[in-house]
XYZ file of C-alpha atoms in Angstrom:
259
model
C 98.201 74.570 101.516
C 97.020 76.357 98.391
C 94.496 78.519 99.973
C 97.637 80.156 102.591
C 100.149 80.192 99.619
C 96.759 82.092 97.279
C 96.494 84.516 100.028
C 100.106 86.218 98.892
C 98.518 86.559 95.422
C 97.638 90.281 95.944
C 101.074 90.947 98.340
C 103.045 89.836 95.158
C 101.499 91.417 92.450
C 100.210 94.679 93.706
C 101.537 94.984 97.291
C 98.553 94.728 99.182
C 98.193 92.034 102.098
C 94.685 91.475 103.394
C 94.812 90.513 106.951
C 91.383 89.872 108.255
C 89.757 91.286 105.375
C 91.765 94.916 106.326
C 94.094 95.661 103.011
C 97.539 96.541 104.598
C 100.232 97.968 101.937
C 103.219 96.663 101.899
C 106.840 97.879 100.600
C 107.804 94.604 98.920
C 110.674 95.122 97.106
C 111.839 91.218 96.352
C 110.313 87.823 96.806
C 112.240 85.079 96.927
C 110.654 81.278 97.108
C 112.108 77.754 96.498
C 110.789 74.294 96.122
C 111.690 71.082 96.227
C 109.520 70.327 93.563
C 107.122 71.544 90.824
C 103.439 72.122 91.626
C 100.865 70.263 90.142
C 97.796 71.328 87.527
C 95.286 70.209 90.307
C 96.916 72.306 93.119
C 95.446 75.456 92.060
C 98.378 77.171 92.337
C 98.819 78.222 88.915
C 98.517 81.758 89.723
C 101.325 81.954 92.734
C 103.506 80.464 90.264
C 102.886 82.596 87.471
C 103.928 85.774 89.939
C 107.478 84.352 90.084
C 108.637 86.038 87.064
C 112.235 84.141 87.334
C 112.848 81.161 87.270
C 115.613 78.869 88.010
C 115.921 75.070 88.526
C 119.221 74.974 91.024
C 120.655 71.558 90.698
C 123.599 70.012 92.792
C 127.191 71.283 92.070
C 128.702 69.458 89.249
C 131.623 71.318 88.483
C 134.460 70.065 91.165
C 136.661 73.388 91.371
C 133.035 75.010 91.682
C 132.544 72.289 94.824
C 135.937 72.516 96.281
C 135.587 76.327 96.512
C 131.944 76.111 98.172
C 133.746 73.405 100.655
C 136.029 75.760 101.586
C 134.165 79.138 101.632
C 133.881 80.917 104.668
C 130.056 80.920 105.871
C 131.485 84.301 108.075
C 132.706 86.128 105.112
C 131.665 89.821 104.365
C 129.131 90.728 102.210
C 128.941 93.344 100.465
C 125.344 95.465 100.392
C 123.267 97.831 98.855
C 121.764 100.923 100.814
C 118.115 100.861 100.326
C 118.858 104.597 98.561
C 121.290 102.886 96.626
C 118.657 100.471 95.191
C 116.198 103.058 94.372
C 118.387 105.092 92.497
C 119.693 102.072 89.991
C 115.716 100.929 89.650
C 115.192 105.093 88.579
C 118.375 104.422 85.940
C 117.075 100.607 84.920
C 113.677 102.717 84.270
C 115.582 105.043 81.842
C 117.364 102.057 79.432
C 115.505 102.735 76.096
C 113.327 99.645 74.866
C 112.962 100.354 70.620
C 110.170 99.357 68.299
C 112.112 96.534 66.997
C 112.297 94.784 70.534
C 108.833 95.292 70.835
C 107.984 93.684 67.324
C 110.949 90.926 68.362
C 109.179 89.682 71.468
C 105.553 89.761 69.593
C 107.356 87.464 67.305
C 108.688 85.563 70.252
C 105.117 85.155 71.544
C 103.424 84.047 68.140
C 106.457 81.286 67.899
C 105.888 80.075 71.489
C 102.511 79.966 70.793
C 102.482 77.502 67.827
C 104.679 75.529 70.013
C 101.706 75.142 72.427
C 103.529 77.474 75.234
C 101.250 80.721 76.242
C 102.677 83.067 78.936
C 100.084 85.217 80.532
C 100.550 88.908 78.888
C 101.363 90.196 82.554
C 104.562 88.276 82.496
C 105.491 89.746 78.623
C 104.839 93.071 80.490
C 107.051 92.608 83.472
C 109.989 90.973 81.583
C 110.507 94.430 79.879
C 112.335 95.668 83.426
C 114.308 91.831 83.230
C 115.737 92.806 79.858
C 116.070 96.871 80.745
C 118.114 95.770 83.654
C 120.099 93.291 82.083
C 121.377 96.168 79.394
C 122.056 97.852 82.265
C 124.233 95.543 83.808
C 125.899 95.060 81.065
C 126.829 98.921 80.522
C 124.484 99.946 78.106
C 121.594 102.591 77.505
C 119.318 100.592 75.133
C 118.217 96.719 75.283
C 119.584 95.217 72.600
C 118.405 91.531 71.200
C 121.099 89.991 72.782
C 119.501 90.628 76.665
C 116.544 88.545 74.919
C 118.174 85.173 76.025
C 117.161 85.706 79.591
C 113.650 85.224 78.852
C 114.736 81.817 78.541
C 114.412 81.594 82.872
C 111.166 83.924 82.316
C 108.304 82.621 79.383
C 108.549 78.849 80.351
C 104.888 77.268 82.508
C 106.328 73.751 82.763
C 109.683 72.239 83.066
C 108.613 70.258 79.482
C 108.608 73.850 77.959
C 111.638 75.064 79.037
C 114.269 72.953 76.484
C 111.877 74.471 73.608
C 111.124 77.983 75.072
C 115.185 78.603 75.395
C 115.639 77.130 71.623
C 112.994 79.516 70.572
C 114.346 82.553 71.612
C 117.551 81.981 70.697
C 116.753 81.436 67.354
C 114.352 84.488 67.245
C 117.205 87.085 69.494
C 119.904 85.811 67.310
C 118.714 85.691 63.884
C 121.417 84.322 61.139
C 120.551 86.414 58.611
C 120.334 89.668 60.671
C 123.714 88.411 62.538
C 125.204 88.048 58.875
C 124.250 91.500 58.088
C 125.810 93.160 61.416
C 129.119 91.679 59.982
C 129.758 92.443 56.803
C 128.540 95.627 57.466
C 131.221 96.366 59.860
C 133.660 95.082 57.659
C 132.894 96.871 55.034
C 132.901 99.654 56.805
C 136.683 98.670 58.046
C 137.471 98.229 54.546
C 135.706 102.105 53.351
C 137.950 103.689 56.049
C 140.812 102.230 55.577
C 140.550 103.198 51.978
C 140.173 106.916 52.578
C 142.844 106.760 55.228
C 145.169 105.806 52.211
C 143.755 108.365 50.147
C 143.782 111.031 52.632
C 147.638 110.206 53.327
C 148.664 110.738 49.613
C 151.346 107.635 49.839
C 151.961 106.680 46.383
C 153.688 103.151 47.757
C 149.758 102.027 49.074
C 148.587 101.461 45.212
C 149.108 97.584 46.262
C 147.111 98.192 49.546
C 144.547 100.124 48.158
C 144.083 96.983 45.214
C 143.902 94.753 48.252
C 141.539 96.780 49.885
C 139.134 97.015 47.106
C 138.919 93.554 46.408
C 138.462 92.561 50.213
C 135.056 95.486 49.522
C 133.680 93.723 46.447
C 134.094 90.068 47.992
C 131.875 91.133 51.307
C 129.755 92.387 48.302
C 129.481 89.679 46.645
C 128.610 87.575 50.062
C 125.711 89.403 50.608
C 124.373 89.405 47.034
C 124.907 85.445 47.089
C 123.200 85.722 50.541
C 120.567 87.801 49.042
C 119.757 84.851 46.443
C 119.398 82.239 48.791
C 117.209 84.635 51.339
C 116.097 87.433 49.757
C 115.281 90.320 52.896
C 114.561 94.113 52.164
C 117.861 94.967 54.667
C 119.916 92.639 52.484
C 118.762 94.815 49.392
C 119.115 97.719 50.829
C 122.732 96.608 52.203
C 123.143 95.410 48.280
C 122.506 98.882 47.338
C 124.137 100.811 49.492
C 127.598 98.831 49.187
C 127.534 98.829 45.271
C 127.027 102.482 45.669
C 129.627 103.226 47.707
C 132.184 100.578 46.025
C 132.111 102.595 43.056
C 132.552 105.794 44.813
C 135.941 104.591 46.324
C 136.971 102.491 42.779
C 136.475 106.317 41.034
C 138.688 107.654 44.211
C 141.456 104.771 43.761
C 141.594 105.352 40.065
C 142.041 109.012 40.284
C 144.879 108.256 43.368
């Protein structure tokens, strides 16, 4: 009932199990629950479920490969396993991923959007999601969280199954941002084009004059993307991407010129 699963309130969030009224510490490390269905506003469980910070909704296999191959799996096979030593030391180096400003100020923005969508998680679940996303960057090899490890907050901001279609479209749309996506590309690509340029340049190949043409107008269409882009949504970085391009197409016109 709710008042035995309430009890685990303090063992899940701060690791303390009263027993008798005696507060008994406890060296939790994971808690793992599972349902057959979703509680109810007049349970009074609100709080237990709020502690689960992921969630999942595990439905029957549809793929049939993915069936087949749990058919024939071997309920005997070997595991592998972690040492508890091994554990600590990858929570120490999860700890250490760097979380920048610009996260921060992405998942306030996250919040505000979920909010005018009705959908409120509790600020203790914004604060414990930070380890979710440091530990997915590290999973995935790097030393930073970067906007793309936002889209598992999808299984993390949600109250009610109703919210969870909307929560996922919202962050999505926040973590992957068109015009900021559109940016990351032709900035790369220009850059492709800049260093290709001074490879030519540096190699003193008088044959490349056709290349070099080529070259340059590949750098002033990606230029001329971004101030059309610019039109339609003007954004300081697009500006300041403007700038910097039309700068530095000029510099490398002036070095093709003098070639």
């Amino acid at each position: 009932n709710s008042a035995i699963l309430n009890s685990l309130l303090t063992l899940i969030n701060e690791r303390w199990f009263y027993n008798n009224g005696i507060p008994i510490e406890s060296p939790l490390l994971t808690l793992v629950g599972s349902s057959n269905e979703y509680i109810e506003s007049d349970e009074g469980l609100e709080a237990l479920f709020d502690r689960f910070l992921l969630r999942y909704e595990v439905n029957y296999i549809r793929d049939k490969i993915s069936f087949i191959s749990m058919l024939k799996s071997n309920p005997d096979q070997r595991i592998e396993k972690l040492s508890l030593n091994e554990l600590y030391t990858l929570q120490a180096k999860v700890q250490l991923i760097e979380i920048s400003d610009a996260i921060y100020r992405t998942l306030a923005k996250i919040r505000r959007k979920l909010a005018d969508e009705g959908i409120r998680p509790s600020d203790r679940r914004f604060k414990q999601s930070l380890s979710i996303l440091q530990a997915r960057a590290f999973l995935h090899g790097r030393t930073a969280v970067h906007k793309s490890d936002l889209e598992s907050l999808k299984n993390v901001l949600w109250e009610t199954p109703e919210q969870k279609e909307t929560t996922s479209t919202v962050i999505h749309e926040i973590a992957y941002d068109s015009i900021e996506l559109f940016i990351n590309r032709i900035a790369r690509e220009f850059e492709e084009v800049i260093q290709s340029i001074e490879i030519i340049i540096q190699s003193k190949m008088p044959n490349d004059r056709t290349k070099l043409s080529e070259l340059l107008m590949r750098g002033k269409s990606l230029f001329m993307e971004v101030q059309a882009m610019n039109s339609q949504a003007p954004r300081t970085e697009l500006i300041a991407l403007k700038n910097d391009m039309h700068k530095r197409l000029l510099q490398m016109t002036s070095a093709v010129i003098g070639f």
